[in-house]
């Protein structure tokens, strides 16, 4: 066992403030640990440091009951919410924020903070109460506006984005099990950061990832997948607090679960202890022991709690899960020792957390001193870390130059082209990691000489290739965890048909504006012999309907290069790269024209000769058929390659008109998938040649031909239409 350094010493810090922090770095020091306030000016420091105050059980109990009161009052005012967890887990919150979390409320983005994730996101008033009490920039007025429009306290916690900016929220949670899996990703990210930046002389990463989960999270399959991954990779910096109140929404938990959760997690390879979740001493000991133990095992602390504690009429029952206890609110507040004043926080609790902030500031300042020494001794690492924190990546132009052009005489699959492009991307972006769900040999996204991530034979935590095993759902959620952690650019790969296993985390990545990359290969009925179970006819369109997901289906090697560049330079949402198993023809045009065309979403790959008569548009492997068909059809036929509808839709009206002029109504689209979405480009009087049925097992070229994906079929249908 290796003991971590405890918080020690005192420092001066002012009273709790209502500050909102905007991550606008001005120097490496500020980026990594010191930010000013955007709302209320600089933080005021006291001139005399208070004596170190040890949190007493009375301090923590009072804070826990006042946090319960905030939840009662906010949920009552909103006529909506979930009372059970905020009341039942309040004692856990008191110990975490009152004694054990390594963090600095005045710098929510400090890179060596402990990250807390509320996996059971329906209990969001739990985290809002504790963020407010402990001094984050979450004013009481925002707590009072729980679940209201434009508030900082939405119904479920939302990672800071263009929609919300709530400091202290580490991930978007609500879909159960996702937070546990995000925490696994964050723990892996922290291990990678520690291996990459710590030196024998200086430790700048030694934090923990802590998540609070309920029965619903533990029941979800994604949590099981992630738990197995975490144990296998020995993520001993991960602590799961299991709020085991024996209740689910519909009924008591024994109606739907009977397994021994402790034994299940021990079988995975976790350390597991069970405690009374209302015993402050037991909670503190369990978490302290978990943080102090580096034994290669993630930690689960099973906290036996009473859901809705404080509302005697329904506590301990499934009725306590939601807002059913609101009608007993006034009596419950009295039993908790709270005055009639709503949203009450006592002066004693305010003073307690002000002193706690001073204690935390001492640890934070000690880290800053270590960091300054590390920076001076390791300027190259410091530059890499600063770039990672500031989310710097090469420009599109720089990346384009870094990727060698392909031989136009060699026709290869876009997955093979992607493998080649990936090596240049990895060289240009040092913090780029990739992974695959047991399919590196097929998805071909392995970073050569990058090493394998993990703790085991042939692995290292600084490795850039992550082997997820056959765990697509967990992979998607772990990728989000890496992105939330904030120091890496990540991608994950599997066959496109298995993207459906990942839809939940893809949706959350889009909502949270995470720049995650997906490399999905074997993109159509061209898969062939594996048959309809592995031939994704509906999947590309199913992904295109997500808001804020760029779905790029490149047509040849150079478009594949442009697709990877687009995924790297994008910073406000995920990108899906849809790649072929089968070889495709290298298309006409220069490498620069095709790569740049991808960055516009659509471009003219074959211009008409003479007056424009008709437009043929296609994506991916069908663009080669569109080009061949246009050559057969003669003058007046324009071919548009449309690798990404979403990017094209963001272009200016002038650009879109230059590609698809409104005056030309004769439009045909071709894609080896369902046809519906293409009608927004061809119009109701246009024609779409696609596959509105499942495929069948046969060699890929036969499946393609039989289902109409050929130049000959396109020519025949175009002649009858034009």
XYZ file of C-alpha atoms in Angstrom:
722
model
C 0.000 0.000 0.000
C 1.170 3.489 -0.799
C -0.307 6.302 1.225
C -1.244 9.483 -0.566
C -0.362 12.860 0.928
C -3.101 14.193 3.158
C -4.299 17.766 3.165
C -2.103 19.810 5.471
C -1.391 23.382 6.427
C -3.483 26.503 6.193
C -3.810 29.355 3.721
C -5.858 32.471 3.387
C -8.965 32.490 1.226
C -12.035 34.662 1.275
C -15.653 33.811 1.836
C -17.734 31.739 -0.525
C -18.246 33.551 -3.805
C -20.722 33.445 -6.648
C -18.158 33.403 -9.413
C -18.396 31.835 -12.870
C -15.073 30.739 -14.302
C -14.374 30.996 -18.023
C -11.459 28.817 -19.201
C -9.456 31.507 -20.997
C -5.799 30.626 -20.393
C -3.222 33.379 -20.382
C -0.241 31.322 -19.209
C 0.581 27.724 -18.456
C 0.408 28.393 -14.731
C -3.078 29.837 -15.001
C -4.283 27.164 -17.349
C -3.187 24.416 -14.974
C -4.305 25.918 -11.757
C -5.269 29.585 -11.477
C -8.209 31.284 -13.104
C -9.959 34.532 -12.434
C -13.656 35.206 -12.130
C -15.726 36.315 -15.078
C -18.660 37.569 -13.057
C -17.453 39.110 -9.870
C -13.843 40.083 -10.315
C -10.821 38.554 -8.589
C -11.175 36.337 -5.541
C -10.502 38.293 -2.355
C -8.015 36.737 0.041
C -8.108 37.122 3.807
C -5.031 38.706 5.375
C -4.864 36.298 8.314
C -5.042 32.546 7.838
C -7.478 30.861 10.225
C -6.313 28.048 12.428
C -6.802 24.578 10.971
C -10.284 23.400 11.877
C -11.048 19.720 12.182
C -14.517 18.883 10.918
C -16.582 17.550 13.797
C -19.492 15.138 13.444
C -21.737 18.050 14.409
C -20.349 20.151 11.529
C -20.911 17.384 9.017
C -24.322 16.410 10.351
C -25.503 20.018 10.241
C -24.223 20.405 6.667
C -25.895 17.157 5.628
C -29.269 18.256 6.994
C -28.990 21.687 5.390
C -28.153 20.019 2.070
C -31.294 17.928 2.549
C -33.199 21.144 3.150
C -31.917 22.702 -0.086
C -33.092 19.638 -1.986
C -36.488 19.662 -0.321
C -37.037 23.345 -1.033
C -35.811 23.317 -4.641
C -37.749 20.218 -5.647
C -40.862 21.548 -3.932
C -40.524 24.860 -5.773
C -40.011 23.101 -9.107
C -42.852 20.623 -8.557
C -40.425 18.196 -10.143
C -37.318 16.237 -9.263
C -36.030 13.291 -7.272
C -35.844 13.614 -3.510
C -34.721 10.108 -2.618
C -30.997 10.245 -3.380
C -30.229 13.820 -2.212
C -31.756 13.008 1.159
C -30.483 9.451 1.449
C -26.897 10.184 0.417
C -26.456 13.536 2.166
C -24.096 12.091 4.777
C -21.831 10.807 2.003
C -21.797 14.299 0.495
C -20.913 15.859 3.826
C -17.845 13.656 4.204
C -16.726 14.140 0.608
C -17.020 17.906 0.371
C -16.467 18.514 4.075
C -13.286 16.458 4.457
C -11.974 14.260 1.680
C -12.238 15.649 -1.852
C -9.029 17.066 -3.314
C -10.297 20.124 -5.172
C -10.390 23.900 -5.229
C -13.818 25.519 -5.653
C -12.128 28.710 -6.841
C -10.454 26.800 -9.695
C -12.914 24.152 -10.855
C -10.636 23.156 -13.762
C -7.537 22.400 -11.682
C -6.044 19.421 -13.482
C -5.106 17.513 -10.311
C -8.524 17.706 -8.704
C -10.481 14.668 -7.635
C -13.306 14.339 -10.127
C -16.741 13.537 -8.704
C -19.398 12.153 -11.036
C -23.025 11.744 -9.985
C -23.815 8.663 -12.050
C -27.311 8.566 -10.583
C -27.971 11.891 -12.265
C -31.684 11.965 -11.479
C -30.622 12.953 -7.956
C -29.072 16.154 -9.298
C -30.033 18.291 -6.313
C -27.449 16.279 -4.395
C -24.554 17.718 -6.368
C -26.068 21.180 -6.780
C -26.459 21.471 -3.002
C -22.890 20.415 -2.307
C -21.363 22.551 -5.035
C -23.166 25.561 -3.615
C -22.280 24.813 -0.005
C -18.620 24.077 -0.685
C -18.004 27.346 -2.514
C -18.340 26.750 -6.233
C -19.707 29.496 -8.453
C -23.254 28.256 -8.081
C -25.198 31.035 -6.325
C -28.182 30.287 -4.123
C -30.417 32.037 -6.646
C -29.471 29.372 -9.188
C -30.198 26.619 -6.672
C -33.640 28.146 -6.239
C -34.171 27.991 -10.027
C -33.785 24.219 -10.113
C -35.064 22.733 -13.379
C -36.026 26.146 -14.774
C -35.200 27.530 -18.198
C -31.672 28.964 -18.555
C -30.749 28.043 -14.984
C -27.418 26.560 -13.923
C -29.315 23.715 -12.283
C -30.954 21.654 -15.059
C -32.949 18.516 -14.308
C -29.930 16.263 -14.764
C -26.301 17.397 -14.484
C -24.966 18.709 -17.789
C -21.297 19.075 -18.617
C -20.436 22.734 -19.295
C -21.204 23.508 -22.917
C -22.802 26.217 -24.993
C -26.106 25.479 -23.225
C -25.030 25.390 -19.577
C -21.970 26.402 -17.562
C -22.180 24.874 -14.108
C -18.713 24.692 -12.515
C -18.026 21.434 -10.745
C -20.094 19.272 -13.101
C -17.682 16.731 -14.567
C -19.996 14.853 -16.922
C -23.514 14.786 -18.286
C -25.419 12.104 -16.406
C -28.948 10.801 -16.249
C -28.897 7.756 -18.547
C -28.116 5.231 -15.829
C -24.762 3.487 -15.905
C -23.179 6.129 -18.125
C -21.629 8.013 -15.215
C -19.988 4.881 -13.813
C -18.543 4.189 -17.247
C -17.471 7.827 -17.706
C -15.652 7.514 -14.387
C -13.805 4.466 -15.708
C -12.741 6.540 -18.723
C -11.613 9.393 -16.496
C -9.647 6.978 -14.323
C -7.931 5.597 -17.423
C -7.231 9.155 -18.616
C -5.732 10.045 -15.240
C -3.498 6.971 -15.367
C -2.330 7.956 -18.851
C -1.659 11.529 -17.740
C 0.285 10.370 -14.676
C 2.391 7.998 -16.771
C 3.007 10.670 -19.401
C 3.831 13.657 -17.219
C 4.876 12.573 -13.712
C 8.592 12.161 -13.111
C 10.528 10.478 -10.293
C 11.223 13.930 -8.908
C 7.762 15.490 -9.313
C 4.232 14.115 -9.064
C 1.691 16.422 -10.658
C -1.077 13.854 -11.164
C -2.209 11.848 -8.128
C -5.945 12.496 -7.960
C -8.877 10.082 -7.792
C -12.072 9.574 -9.702
C -15.114 9.143 -7.469
C -18.629 8.343 -8.621
C -21.905 7.910 -6.755
C -24.153 5.276 -8.312
C -27.454 3.686 -7.392
C -29.092 0.347 -8.005
C -30.173 1.499 -11.449
C -26.594 2.253 -12.492
C -25.338 -1.064 -11.160
C -28.087 -2.976 -12.985
C -27.299 -1.410 -16.356
C -25.145 -3.615 -18.557
C -22.798 -0.802 -19.537
C -21.641 -0.519 -15.928
C -20.823 -4.223 -15.890
C -18.797 -3.929 -19.101
C -16.898 -0.943 -17.732
C -16.323 -2.563 -14.347
C -14.673 -5.543 -16.018
C -12.454 -3.226 -18.084
C -11.496 -1.185 -14.999
C -10.457 -4.264 -13.051
C -8.534 -5.758 -15.960
C -6.565 -2.546 -16.443
C -6.050 -2.186 -12.670
C -7.554 1.288 -12.337
C -6.995 1.606 -8.590
C -7.586 5.359 -8.727
C -11.317 4.721 -9.216
C -13.817 4.718 -6.326
C -17.474 3.795 -6.830
C -19.795 4.751 -3.979
C -22.791 2.456 -4.384
C -25.859 4.058 -2.792
C -27.423 0.716 -1.932
C -30.846 1.712 -0.659
C -32.569 -1.440 -1.973
C -35.070 0.602 -3.984
C -35.724 1.122 -7.689
C -38.371 3.323 -9.250
C -41.160 0.791 -9.690
C -40.669 -1.285 -6.576
C -38.262 -2.453 -3.934
C -35.078 -3.682 -5.562
C -35.598 -7.311 -4.572
C -38.363 -7.501 -7.161
C -35.777 -7.229 -9.942
C -32.369 -8.116 -8.505
C -31.104 -10.921 -6.338
C -27.397 -11.232 -7.140
C -24.725 -10.497 -4.562
C -23.280 -7.270 -5.996
C -20.280 -7.366 -3.661
C -19.310 -10.843 -4.805
C -19.856 -9.892 -8.448
C -17.460 -6.953 -8.210
C -14.950 -8.979 -6.220
C -15.071 -11.528 -9.040
C -14.248 -8.761 -11.519
C -11.207 -7.925 -9.406
C -12.405 -4.997 -7.300
C -11.850 -4.233 -3.624
C -15.300 -4.108 -1.993
C -16.400 -2.994 1.470
C -19.903 -2.501 2.859
C -20.706 0.262 5.338
C -23.591 2.121 6.947
C -24.061 5.020 4.535
C -25.246 7.289 7.363
C -22.290 6.616 9.685
C -19.979 9.572 9.167
C -16.993 7.821 10.720
C -17.474 4.695 8.603
C -17.877 6.742 5.428
C -14.703 8.697 6.118
C -12.673 5.593 6.914
C -13.843 3.708 3.822
C -13.103 6.558 1.419
C -9.794 7.425 3.096
C -8.667 3.809 2.919
C -9.695 3.600 -0.729
C -7.742 6.734 -1.598
C -4.664 5.562 0.315
C -4.458 2.113 -1.270
C -2.627 1.512 -4.538
C -3.078 -2.224 -4.967
C -4.128 -2.483 -8.603
C -7.819 -2.802 -7.765
C -10.638 -0.298 -8.307
C -12.693 0.268 -5.189
C -16.404 -0.183 -4.516
C -17.853 1.113 -1.253
C -21.367 -0.248 -0.757
C -23.179 2.378 1.309
C -26.355 1.007 2.870
C -28.648 4.026 3.008
C -32.277 4.905 3.583
C -33.742 6.510 0.483
C -35.570 9.731 1.305
C -34.071 9.887 4.814
C -35.815 12.656 6.722
C -39.265 12.130 5.199
C -40.503 9.554 7.655
C -43.762 8.958 5.796
C -42.052 7.415 2.757
C -38.382 6.933 3.674
C -37.030 3.541 2.713
C -39.702 2.883 0.086
C -39.860 3.283 -3.683
C -42.291 6.182 -3.147
C -39.311 8.206 -1.908
C -37.533 8.031 -5.270
C -39.304 10.984 -6.944
C -41.214 13.980 -5.649
C -43.904 12.098 -3.737
C -42.419 13.360 -0.486
C -43.003 17.013 -1.349
C -46.320 17.100 0.466
C -44.497 16.197 3.688
C -41.814 18.821 3.132
C -42.662 21.213 5.968
C -42.855 18.504 8.606
C -39.668 16.931 7.314
C -37.793 20.222 7.528
C -38.808 20.554 11.179
C -37.638 17.023 11.937
C -34.300 17.885 10.349
C -33.980 20.876 12.687
C -34.357 23.470 9.954
C -36.071 26.835 10.529
C -39.056 28.068 8.540
C -36.779 30.024 6.193
C -36.537 28.155 2.903
C -33.163 27.375 1.322
C -31.627 27.944 4.732
C -27.858 27.663 5.222
C -26.618 28.490 8.705
C -23.757 30.900 9.409
C -21.958 27.984 11.037
C -22.056 25.955 7.824
C -20.936 28.960 5.775
C -18.018 29.460 8.150
C -17.185 25.758 8.131
C -16.874 25.641 4.358
C -14.946 28.928 4.269
C -12.383 27.352 6.582
C -12.455 24.194 4.497
C -11.602 26.251 1.419
C -8.571 27.631 3.248
C -7.394 24.112 4.011
C -7.896 23.116 0.391
C -6.025 26.201 -0.784
C -2.989 25.079 1.199
C -2.866 21.767 -0.665
C -3.510 23.553 -3.933
C -0.637 25.979 -3.305
C 1.683 23.099 -2.456
C 0.794 21.500 -5.776
C 1.461 24.783 -7.575
C 4.943 24.859 -6.056
C 5.596 21.289 -7.221
C 4.228 22.133 -10.624
C 6.492 25.164 -10.986
C 9.500 22.989 -10.186
C 8.309 20.316 -12.623
C 7.772 22.895 -15.348
C 11.271 24.277 -14.941
C 12.791 20.801 -15.028
C 10.662 19.471 -17.899
C 10.003 22.210 -20.477
C 9.156 19.751 -23.271
C 6.576 17.930 -21.173
C 5.246 21.267 -19.941
C 4.680 22.420 -23.521
C 2.833 19.192 -24.383
C 0.675 19.500 -21.277
C -0.126 23.150 -21.939
C -1.209 22.310 -25.472
C -3.371 19.467 -24.169
C -5.043 21.642 -21.541
C -5.677 24.393 -24.071
C -7.014 21.787 -26.525
C -4.533 22.859 -29.172
C -4.314 20.779 -32.315
C -2.641 21.542 -35.626
C -4.710 23.527 -38.105
C -6.462 21.778 -40.973
C -3.820 23.143 -43.336
C -0.984 21.804 -41.185
C -2.585 18.392 -40.897
C -3.245 18.227 -44.630
C 0.454 18.834 -45.274
C 1.451 16.232 -42.690
C -0.517 13.484 -44.448
C 1.284 12.196 -47.570
C -0.739 12.031 -50.769
C -1.858 8.625 -52.002
C -0.834 6.913 -55.203
C -3.809 7.587 -57.533
C -3.200 4.292 -59.336
C -3.774 2.146 -56.227
C -7.367 1.367 -55.289
C -7.671 0.478 -51.615
C -10.437 0.307 -49.012
C -11.046 3.470 -47.047
C -10.351 1.519 -43.826
C -6.893 0.788 -45.229
C -6.461 4.435 -46.180
C -7.589 5.361 -42.692
C -4.860 3.192 -41.181
C -2.254 5.081 -43.191
C -3.712 8.505 -42.401
C -3.932 7.646 -38.705
C -0.167 7.309 -38.410
C 0.350 10.875 -39.627
C -2.407 12.155 -37.338
C -0.869 10.388 -34.335
C 2.525 11.910 -35.114
C 1.040 15.406 -35.389
C -1.223 15.131 -32.305
C 0.813 13.626 -29.420
C -2.196 13.330 -27.090
C -4.254 11.366 -29.638
C -5.313 7.918 -28.410
C -7.319 5.287 -30.219
C -8.914 1.971 -29.376
C -10.961 -0.865 -30.747
C -13.551 -3.322 -29.482
C -11.453 -6.412 -30.226
C -11.191 -5.506 -33.920
C -7.892 -3.715 -34.473
C -7.041 -6.249 -37.170
C -10.197 -5.323 -39.097
C -10.749 -1.661 -38.257
C -7.031 -1.022 -38.839
C -6.806 1.955 -36.504
C -3.774 0.803 -34.517
C -1.107 3.440 -33.846
C 2.183 1.810 -34.820
C 4.834 2.104 -32.120
C 2.188 3.685 -29.878
C 2.147 0.894 -27.312
C -0.863 -0.682 -25.638
C -2.580 1.068 -22.740
C -2.953 -0.741 -19.438
C -1.252 -2.620 -16.642
C -0.103 -6.043 -17.727
C 2.364 -7.880 -19.873
C 3.278 -5.783 -22.886
C 1.212 -2.816 -21.667
C 1.927 0.596 -20.200
C -0.330 3.375 -18.964
C 1.320 5.688 -21.467
C 0.226 3.415 -24.335
C -1.841 5.008 -27.094
C -3.836 1.950 -28.195
C -6.677 0.831 -25.937
C -7.962 -2.735 -26.141
C -11.573 -2.564 -25.003
C -12.463 -6.201 -25.564
C -15.915 -6.991 -26.904
C -17.470 -4.096 -25.005
C -18.781 -1.562 -27.532
C -21.180 0.152 -25.134
C -18.485 0.569 -22.504
C -16.050 1.783 -25.160
C -18.410 4.598 -26.142
C -18.867 5.696 -22.541
C -15.177 5.368 -21.667
C -14.330 7.511 -24.701
C -16.620 10.169 -23.227
C -14.761 9.844 -19.917
C -11.460 10.557 -21.651
C -13.028 13.580 -23.347
C -14.492 14.871 -20.073
C -11.070 14.529 -18.439
C -9.944 17.005 -21.038
C -6.317 16.179 -21.877
C -6.714 13.716 -24.752
C -8.156 13.432 -28.231
C -9.644 9.977 -28.521
C -11.246 7.667 -31.039
C -12.721 4.201 -30.832
C -13.455 1.645 -33.528
C -15.723 -1.266 -34.349
C -17.842 -2.448 -37.269
C -20.491 0.088 -38.237
C -23.337 -2.331 -37.557
C -22.251 -2.430 -33.895
C -22.519 1.339 -33.569
C -26.031 0.612 -32.338
C -24.474 -0.745 -29.143
C -22.938 2.711 -28.693
C -25.913 4.958 -29.404
C -26.451 6.061 -25.800
C -22.910 7.430 -25.285
C -22.843 8.878 -28.810
C -25.976 10.832 -27.976
C -24.459 12.118 -24.742
C -21.214 13.033 -26.523
C -23.229 15.107 -28.988
C -25.238 16.754 -26.202
C -22.074 17.508 -24.220
C -20.172 18.776 -27.295
C -17.338 16.289 -26.805
C -14.802 16.009 -29.668
C -14.828 12.202 -29.689
C -13.962 10.310 -32.866
C -15.603 7.090 -34.024
C -13.998 4.879 -36.647
C -16.718 2.578 -37.933
C -15.729 0.235 -40.743
C -17.484 -2.398 -42.892
C -19.912 0.298 -43.833
C -22.571 -1.263 -46.079
C -23.963 -4.271 -47.886
C -20.492 -4.477 -49.441
C -19.547 -6.487 -46.338
C -20.966 -9.397 -48.299
C -20.705 -12.941 -46.971
C -21.367 -12.086 -43.321
C -24.942 -11.417 -44.360
C -27.685 -9.059 -43.192
C -26.717 -9.202 -39.499
C -23.476 -7.440 -40.431
C -24.653 -5.309 -43.353
C -25.709 -1.909 -41.964
C -28.298 -0.492 -44.356
C -29.998 1.829 -41.861
C -27.106 2.759 -39.573
C -25.590 5.726 -41.409
C -28.961 7.457 -41.652
C -29.644 6.508 -38.039
C -26.498 8.363 -37.023
C -27.187 11.361 -39.246
C -30.378 12.162 -37.327
C -28.396 12.891 -34.152
C -28.005 16.642 -33.626
C -24.360 17.707 -33.453
C -22.800 14.517 -34.854
C -20.769 14.848 -38.056
C -21.120 11.624 -40.061
C -18.449 11.451 -42.762
C -18.490 8.688 -45.382
C -15.433 9.299 -47.592
C -15.312 8.018 -51.166
C -11.583 7.335 -51.620
C -8.209 7.635 -49.904
C -7.869 11.405 -50.228
C -11.379 12.005 -48.937
C -10.451 9.712 -46.041
C -7.530 12.010 -45.264
C -9.892 14.987 -45.253
C -12.304 13.091 -43.008
C -9.638 12.431 -40.369
C -8.535 16.060 -40.505
C -12.109 17.212 -39.998
C -12.497 14.947 -36.967
C -9.329 16.338 -35.375
C -9.953 20.052 -35.892
C -13.544 19.819 -34.677
C -13.812 20.799 -31.008
C -17.544 21.079 -30.341
C -18.912 17.622 -30.997
C -18.220 14.057 -32.102
C -17.333 12.866 -35.588
C -18.134 9.467 -37.079
C -15.856 8.175 -39.834
C -17.663 5.568 -41.944
C -15.139 3.427 -43.814
C -15.337 0.566 -46.314
C -14.081 -2.974 -46.115
C -14.007 -3.290 -49.910
C -11.596 -1.487 -52.211
C -12.820 1.649 -53.953
C -11.555 3.485 -57.020
C -9.389 6.548 -56.578
C -11.537 9.403 -57.878
C -10.657 12.206 -60.296
C -9.296 15.470 -58.969
C -6.273 16.475 -56.949
C -5.620 15.367 -53.396
C -5.960 18.953 -52.204
C -9.318 19.434 -53.934
C -10.789 16.253 -52.497
C -9.475 16.803 -48.984
C -10.720 20.393 -48.978
C -14.049 19.216 -50.365
C -14.611 17.033 -47.325
C -14.168 20.076 -45.087
C -17.101 21.630 -46.968
C -19.267 18.517 -46.621
C -19.962 18.297 -50.366
C -18.205 19.423 -53.525
C -18.254 18.960 -57.293
C -16.066 15.993 -58.140
C -17.016 15.939 -61.841
C -18.182 19.151 -63.434
C -20.656 19.088 -66.275
C -19.496 19.955 -69.779
C -22.004 22.293 -71.354
C -25.327 23.430 -69.856
C -26.269 21.686 -66.590
C -28.980 19.058 -67.175
C -28.870 16.928 -64.037
C -26.977 16.413 -60.772
C -25.951 13.023 -59.450
C -24.882 12.990 -55.835
C -23.506 10.141 -53.743
C -21.342 9.316 -50.745
C -18.713 6.717 -49.966
C -18.233 3.753 -52.260
C -21.111 4.826 -54.491
C -19.363 7.999 -55.709
C -17.254 5.870 -58.060
C -20.487 4.604 -59.662
C -21.805 8.158 -59.972
C -18.624 9.267 -61.777
C -18.724 6.274 -64.124
C -22.422 6.808 -64.851
C -21.907 10.498 -65.634
C -19.247 9.618 -68.176
C -21.722 7.279 -69.885
C -24.578 9.788 -69.763
C -22.539 12.464 -71.563
C -22.642 16.261 -71.401
C -24.545 18.226 -68.799
C -24.196 15.812 -65.865
C -22.656 17.106 -62.646
C -21.420 14.699 -59.967
C -21.387 15.851 -56.361
C -19.555 13.889 -53.699
C -21.321 14.431 -50.375
C -19.241 12.800 -47.652
C -20.950 14.720 -44.833
C -24.471 16.115 -44.892
C -24.027 17.863 -41.549
C -20.963 19.844 -42.616
C -22.590 20.749 -45.944
C -25.699 21.989 -44.167
C -23.533 24.409 -42.161
C -22.116 26.077 -45.272
C -23.254 29.463 -46.515
C -26.296 29.668 -48.783
C -24.006 30.879 -51.568
C -21.771 27.844 -51.315
C -24.702 25.439 -51.207
C -26.216 27.110 -54.253
C -22.917 26.768 -56.101
C -22.973 23.001 -55.525
C -26.699 22.306 -55.822
C -28.213 25.190 -57.821
C -31.919 25.549 -57.156
C -32.607 25.918 -60.880
C -31.550 22.325 -61.532
C -34.411 20.084 -60.403
C -33.206 16.910 -62.071
C -31.372 15.332 -59.178
C -30.448 11.735 -58.393
C -28.783 10.403 -55.236
C -27.163 7.014 -54.736
C -26.128 5.372 -51.478
C -25.975 1.752 -50.285
C -28.416 2.425 -47.467
C -31.932 3.596 -46.723
C -33.087 6.441 -48.909
C -35.175 8.764 -46.745
C -32.701 11.486 -45.782
C -31.541 12.093 -49.348
C -34.877 13.598 -50.371
C -33.969 16.876 -48.665
C -31.357 17.288 -51.411
C -33.078 15.755 -54.437
C -36.532 17.107 -53.573
C -39.803 15.228 -53.796
C -39.498 15.210 -57.566
C -35.990 13.803 -57.419
C -34.840 10.197 -57.409
C -32.910 8.201 -54.799
C -31.298 4.857 -55.561
C -30.704 3.069 -52.289
C -31.360 -0.044 -50.236
C -34.636 0.071 -48.306
C -34.398 -3.556 -47.232
C -31.959 -5.846 -45.451
C -29.200 -7.495 -47.452
C -28.255 -11.142 -47.824
C -25.247 -13.408 -47.560
C -23.122 -13.539 -50.705
C -19.834 -12.087 -51.947
C -19.888 -8.308 -51.621
C -19.828 -7.472 -55.341
C -22.836 -9.749 -55.916
C -24.818 -8.164 -53.088
C -24.019 -4.698 -54.410
C -25.034 -5.563 -57.962
C -28.212 -7.420 -56.981
C -29.364 -4.504 -54.842
C -28.718 -1.922 -57.539
C -25.447 -0.384 -56.383
C -23.759 -0.216 -59.786
C -22.977 2.319 -62.476
C -25.078 0.368 -64.974
C -28.185 0.569 -62.809
C -27.599 4.263 -62.185
C -27.293 4.921 -65.923
C -30.484 2.980 -66.661
C -32.507 4.794 -64.007
C -31.044 8.177 -64.916
C -32.005 7.767 -68.562
C -35.607 7.012 -67.674
C -35.687 9.983 -65.289
C -33.729 12.672 -67.126
